[in-house]
Amino acid sequence: MLRTIGRRLLFLIPTLFGLSILLFAWVRALPGGPAVALLGEKATPEAVARVNELYGFNKPLLEQYFIWVGRLLQGDFGTSIQTNRPVTEEFLRRFPATLELSVMALIFAIGVGIPLGYWAARRHGKFTDHASVVLSLIGITIPVFFLAFILKYVFAVQLGWLPSDGRQNPRIDATHPTGFYVWDGIITGEFDAAWDAILHLILPALALGTIPLAIIVRITRASVLEVQNADYVRTGRAKGVGSPTLRNRFILRNSMLPVITTIGLQTGLLISGAVLTETVFAFPGIGSFLARSIFTRDFPVLQGFIIFIAIAYALINLAVDVSYSFIDPRVRVQ
């Protein structure tokens, strides 16, 4: 197992190298430049030249790339043009917010998606099954930003049940030793701050988790339908195996591999795809900062954040691969 994990980690090297080339080319292909975005369209040529000289944007592209890669290998991801802080520091400040939001969205998607998919499969061909299929299709097709605006308008503006933006009420004087607001409120005993942080997570988590929820429902339903008609399930039923054992050990457990794969892929997408959700709800995570960095042509932030997200995505998929052997003894990581 350890040898397999080590081999998979080594595969990250060529993957990240290829990503670095594509990322560098994509960022430099964005229209305009960071100097103009930072100084404004009325900036003088002299001011633009000074900014380009300061950040090395006037050097040949190939030289810029090797300078950037050399700094990456030393753990230096550059300095943000917007804030003049190290990219690593900006990422670590905002990553807890995005991770907290992604975990909340994933809990919602898994907690509702797996039971609903299993329930639909057990009632295959009935009204509840058709209704779950239709709802899952709606969940997949509805744009995240549109759903986010609808949720915000209904539950925050019209009904006033939930906060509309931010991570926490600014009037709450809370302590944040880790940057995870819910966890910080629990470990410090500031339960009012923890509850307020949860309330701020509900709407963006619902918007972000809707597409993963719909996908998990469909995958769970299809997998359970396939497993419950397998020979060993019919044999167990014929031998009088009890319904709870049949459901839990024969059907549900053996149908989890494709579901776990889907959850792993969706987890990576949640972390990397929170841009629209965080922007709508003014949620101070890496997604909203990335969106702002695109408009300001903040090359160091774009490059550094995307590299960080790619590493997290690869590690999540590695964890999913390793988990297969624990869920199903028939599967061994190769």
XYZ file of C-alpha atoms in Angstrom:
334
model
C 0.000 0.000 0.000
C 2.761 2.466 0.939
C 4.646 1.617 -2.256
C 1.504 2.283 -4.275
C 0.913 5.621 -2.564
C 4.531 6.612 -3.170
C 4.248 5.691 -6.853
C 1.069 7.738 -7.222
C 2.745 10.722 -5.570
C 5.632 10.456 -8.029
C 3.117 10.643 -10.877
C 2.251 14.121 -9.583
C 5.589 15.465 -10.829
C 4.954 15.150 -14.608
C 1.306 16.094 -14.051
C 2.199 19.325 -12.285
C 4.931 20.055 -14.837
C 2.436 19.798 -17.702
C -0.079 21.867 -15.742
C 2.519 24.563 -15.111
C 3.137 24.951 -18.862
C -0.575 25.143 -19.700
C -1.268 27.459 -16.786
C 1.563 29.836 -17.653
C 0.454 29.994 -21.290
C -3.209 30.530 -20.354
C -2.518 33.305 -17.864
C -0.278 35.167 -20.311
C -2.968 34.823 -23.011
C -5.491 36.827 -20.970
C -6.300 40.132 -22.710
C -4.691 43.194 -21.265
C -1.934 43.094 -18.698
C -1.490 43.300 -14.937
C 0.048 46.759 -15.068
C -2.929 48.259 -16.925
C -5.388 46.382 -14.698
C -3.607 47.631 -11.585
C -3.032 51.250 -12.632
C -6.111 51.808 -14.798
C -6.534 52.612 -18.469
C -5.314 56.186 -17.968
C -1.940 55.075 -16.618
C 1.062 56.659 -18.297
C 3.449 54.488 -20.325
C 6.173 55.269 -17.800
C 4.085 53.959 -14.890
C 3.164 50.820 -16.831
C 6.832 50.247 -17.660
C 7.809 50.618 -13.972
C 5.232 48.004 -12.903
C 6.334 45.619 -15.644
C 9.946 46.092 -14.596
C 9.078 45.562 -10.920
C 7.328 42.239 -11.516
C 9.486 41.081 -14.433
C 6.677 41.148 -17.008
C 8.955 42.834 -19.557
C 11.250 39.795 -19.808
C 10.910 37.126 -22.520
C 8.124 34.632 -21.780
C 10.470 31.650 -21.669
C 12.680 33.420 -19.145
C 9.609 34.365 -17.068
C 8.496 30.723 -17.053
C 11.822 29.338 -15.834
C 12.098 32.040 -13.191
C 8.599 31.146 -11.970
C 9.280 27.388 -11.924
C 12.577 27.938 -10.126
C 10.797 29.893 -7.411
C 8.097 27.234 -7.154
C 10.730 24.575 -6.490
C 11.974 26.757 -3.618
C 8.457 27.111 -2.200
C 8.102 30.711 -3.388
C 4.776 31.216 -5.185
C 5.298 34.916 -5.690
C 3.657 38.042 -4.313
C 0.112 39.191 -4.995
C -0.122 42.337 -7.091
C -3.402 43.265 -5.364
C -2.353 42.986 -1.725
C 1.458 42.913 -1.940
C 1.437 39.815 0.294
C 2.955 36.388 -0.476
C 0.627 34.157 -2.486
C 1.090 31.324 0.022
C -0.061 33.604 2.847
C -3.119 34.712 0.863
C -4.001 31.092 0.081
C -3.665 29.940 3.692
C -5.822 32.859 4.853
C -8.658 31.990 2.478
C -8.439 28.216 2.117
C -10.149 27.475 5.484
C -13.225 29.382 4.303
C -13.453 27.451 1.028
C -12.742 24.124 2.723
C -15.391 24.787 5.373
C -17.919 25.673 2.668
C -16.986 22.620 0.577
C -17.318 20.265 3.557
C -20.750 21.720 4.385
C -21.863 21.326 0.764
C -20.501 17.777 0.657
C -22.317 16.815 3.873
C -25.528 18.105 2.328
C -24.921 16.287 -0.975
C -23.961 12.953 0.605
C -26.472 13.073 3.454
C -29.376 13.627 1.069
C -28.047 12.092 -2.152
C -27.211 8.530 -1.039
C -30.476 7.885 0.882
C -32.534 9.465 -1.904
C -30.768 7.459 -4.611
C -31.154 4.225 -2.643
C -34.812 4.989 -1.928
C -35.469 5.679 -5.632
C -33.797 2.399 -6.658
C -35.824 0.396 -4.152
C -38.995 1.868 -5.685
C -37.885 1.469 -9.270
C -40.581 2.371 -11.805
C -42.830 4.050 -9.261
C -43.744 7.707 -8.908
C -41.049 8.405 -6.299
C -38.399 6.951 -8.602
C -39.485 9.102 -11.542
C -39.697 12.170 -9.301
C -36.131 11.666 -8.055
C -34.867 11.344 -11.647
C -36.632 14.553 -12.692
C -35.369 16.467 -9.651
C -31.826 15.254 -10.199
C -31.962 16.405 -13.824
C -33.149 19.823 -12.691
C -30.363 19.941 -10.118
C -27.724 19.158 -12.729
C -28.979 21.615 -15.340
C -29.715 24.664 -13.176
C -26.761 27.114 -13.168
C -25.080 27.505 -9.790
C -25.058 31.309 -9.887
C -28.772 31.408 -10.750
C -29.663 29.090 -7.879
C -27.443 31.127 -5.574
C -29.287 34.345 -6.462
C -32.685 32.640 -5.997
C -31.726 31.245 -2.571
C -30.300 34.589 -1.513
C -33.352 36.534 -2.656
C -35.921 34.193 -1.083
C -34.333 33.187 2.233
C -32.157 36.232 2.971
C -33.916 39.206 1.361
C -37.601 38.269 1.378
C -37.915 35.994 4.412
C -34.892 37.210 6.362
C -34.256 33.753 7.795
C -30.576 33.510 6.899
C -27.687 35.958 6.367
C -27.003 36.977 2.795
C -23.222 37.291 2.718
C -19.950 36.912 4.554
C -18.739 34.230 6.953
C -19.858 35.763 10.242
C -21.692 38.725 11.680
C -19.057 41.483 12.098
C -20.650 42.482 15.409
C -19.609 39.148 16.927
C -16.212 39.442 18.573
C -15.001 35.881 18.002
C -11.589 34.247 18.311
C -10.236 32.447 15.236
C -7.108 30.424 16.058
C -7.455 28.051 13.077
C -9.450 30.041 10.509
C -12.271 27.463 10.510
C -15.012 29.572 12.061
C -17.339 26.735 13.113
C -14.541 24.696 14.660
C -13.029 27.796 16.294
C -16.330 28.588 17.976
C -16.558 25.033 19.347
C -13.008 24.743 20.708
C -13.087 28.222 22.272
C -16.536 27.733 23.786
C -17.978 30.618 21.736
C -21.000 28.634 20.624
C -22.905 31.718 19.480
C -20.083 32.428 17.021
C -20.101 28.805 15.827
C -23.863 28.881 15.276
C -23.644 32.198 13.425
C -20.921 30.746 11.177
C -23.168 27.748 10.416
C -26.041 30.075 9.488
C -23.728 31.923 7.083
C -22.743 28.593 5.491
C -26.251 27.256 4.815
C -27.217 29.194 1.694
C -23.860 29.004 -0.134
C -23.555 25.319 0.807
C -27.006 24.585 -0.611
C -26.134 26.371 -3.853
C -22.717 24.726 -4.139
C -23.929 21.257 -3.166
C -26.926 21.009 -5.492
C -25.066 19.672 -8.547
C -23.051 17.092 -6.533
C -26.311 16.078 -4.833
C -28.027 15.467 -8.160
C -25.077 13.472 -9.507
C -24.799 11.344 -6.346
C -28.531 10.569 -6.508
C -28.261 9.334 -10.091
C -25.081 7.301 -9.522
C -26.429 5.732 -6.321
C -29.710 4.845 -7.975
C -28.018 3.242 -10.997
C -25.506 1.338 -8.865
C -28.121 -0.007 -6.439
C -30.352 -1.076 -9.340
C -27.448 -3.041 -10.800
C -26.413 -4.687 -7.522
C -29.867 -5.613 -6.245
C -30.418 -7.739 -9.349
C -27.078 -9.555 -9.025
C -26.974 -13.333 -8.580
C -25.530 -13.273 -5.055
C -28.330 -10.964 -3.880
C -30.992 -13.265 -5.293
C -29.209 -16.240 -3.729
C -29.072 -14.537 -0.330
C -32.741 -13.640 -0.587
C -33.613 -17.264 -1.524
C -31.647 -18.576 1.472
C -33.627 -16.378 3.820
C -31.042 -13.719 4.631
C -32.681 -10.989 6.696
C -33.664 -7.738 5.003
C -31.317 -5.479 7.065
C -28.310 -7.706 6.261
C -29.371 -7.951 2.642
C -29.688 -4.174 2.345
C -26.548 -3.178 4.249
C -23.993 -5.908 3.443
C -25.193 -7.276 0.114
C -26.644 -4.268 -1.701
C -25.551 -0.952 -0.227
C -21.924 -1.813 0.497
C -21.338 -3.434 -2.897
C -22.878 -0.486 -4.714
C -20.626 2.100 -3.047
C -17.556 1.959 -5.329
C -18.949 4.149 -8.134
C -20.564 6.393 -5.525
C -17.250 6.877 -3.694
C -15.556 7.657 -7.013
C -18.190 10.285 -7.747
C -17.867 11.785 -4.270
C -14.094 12.052 -4.674
C -14.378 13.797 -8.028
C -17.083 16.131 -6.745
C -15.011 17.024 -3.682
C -12.218 18.273 -5.904
C -14.704 20.156 -8.050
C -16.278 21.766 -4.981
C -12.940 23.165 -3.850
C -12.047 24.410 -7.315
C -15.545 25.410 -8.411
C -16.638 27.694 -5.595
C -15.847 30.840 -7.599
C -19.423 31.746 -8.546
C -20.946 30.767 -5.205
C -18.406 32.708 -3.166
C -18.785 35.715 -5.445
C -22.587 35.824 -5.127
C -22.513 35.455 -1.337
C -19.393 37.640 -0.835
C -17.801 34.661 0.881
C -14.104 35.427 1.508
C -12.597 32.185 0.192
C -10.151 31.316 -2.572
C -12.933 31.326 -5.188
C -13.912 34.970 -4.761
C -10.247 35.997 -4.558
C -9.506 34.092 -7.766
C -12.380 35.861 -9.522
C -11.005 39.230 -8.461
C -7.516 38.179 -9.521
C -8.738 37.418 -13.045
C -10.061 40.963 -13.431
C -6.873 42.521 -12.021
C -4.593 40.153 -14.019
C -2.896 39.126 -10.766
C -0.672 36.506 -12.415
C 1.098 35.271 -9.251
C -2.212 34.608 -7.470
C -3.794 32.889 -10.469
C -0.791 30.651 -10.989
C -0.213 29.882 -7.317
C -3.834 29.235 -6.368
C -4.467 26.950 -9.332
C -1.327 24.945 -8.529
C -2.485 24.586 -4.914
C -5.949 23.463 -6.056
C -4.448 20.953 -8.502
C -2.353 19.396 -5.724
C -5.411 19.165 -3.450
C -7.453 17.603 -6.256
C -4.758 14.984 -6.938
C -4.447 14.088 -3.242
C -8.224 13.721 -2.926
C -8.295 11.314 -5.863
C -5.412 9.348 -4.326
C -7.380 9.044 -1.076
C -10.399 7.809 -3.033
C -8.310 5.157 -4.817
C -6.869 3.924 -1.522
C -10.308 3.811 0.102
C -11.513 1.263 -2.477
C -9.627 -1.592 -0.816
C -11.212 -0.788 2.539
C -14.743 -0.550 1.182
C -14.584 -3.635 -1.036
C -12.049 -6.401 -0.176
C -12.234 -7.612 -3.789
C -10.495 -4.452 -4.920
C -6.779 -3.955 -4.345
C -4.929 -0.751 -5.221
C -2.414 -1.537 -7.963
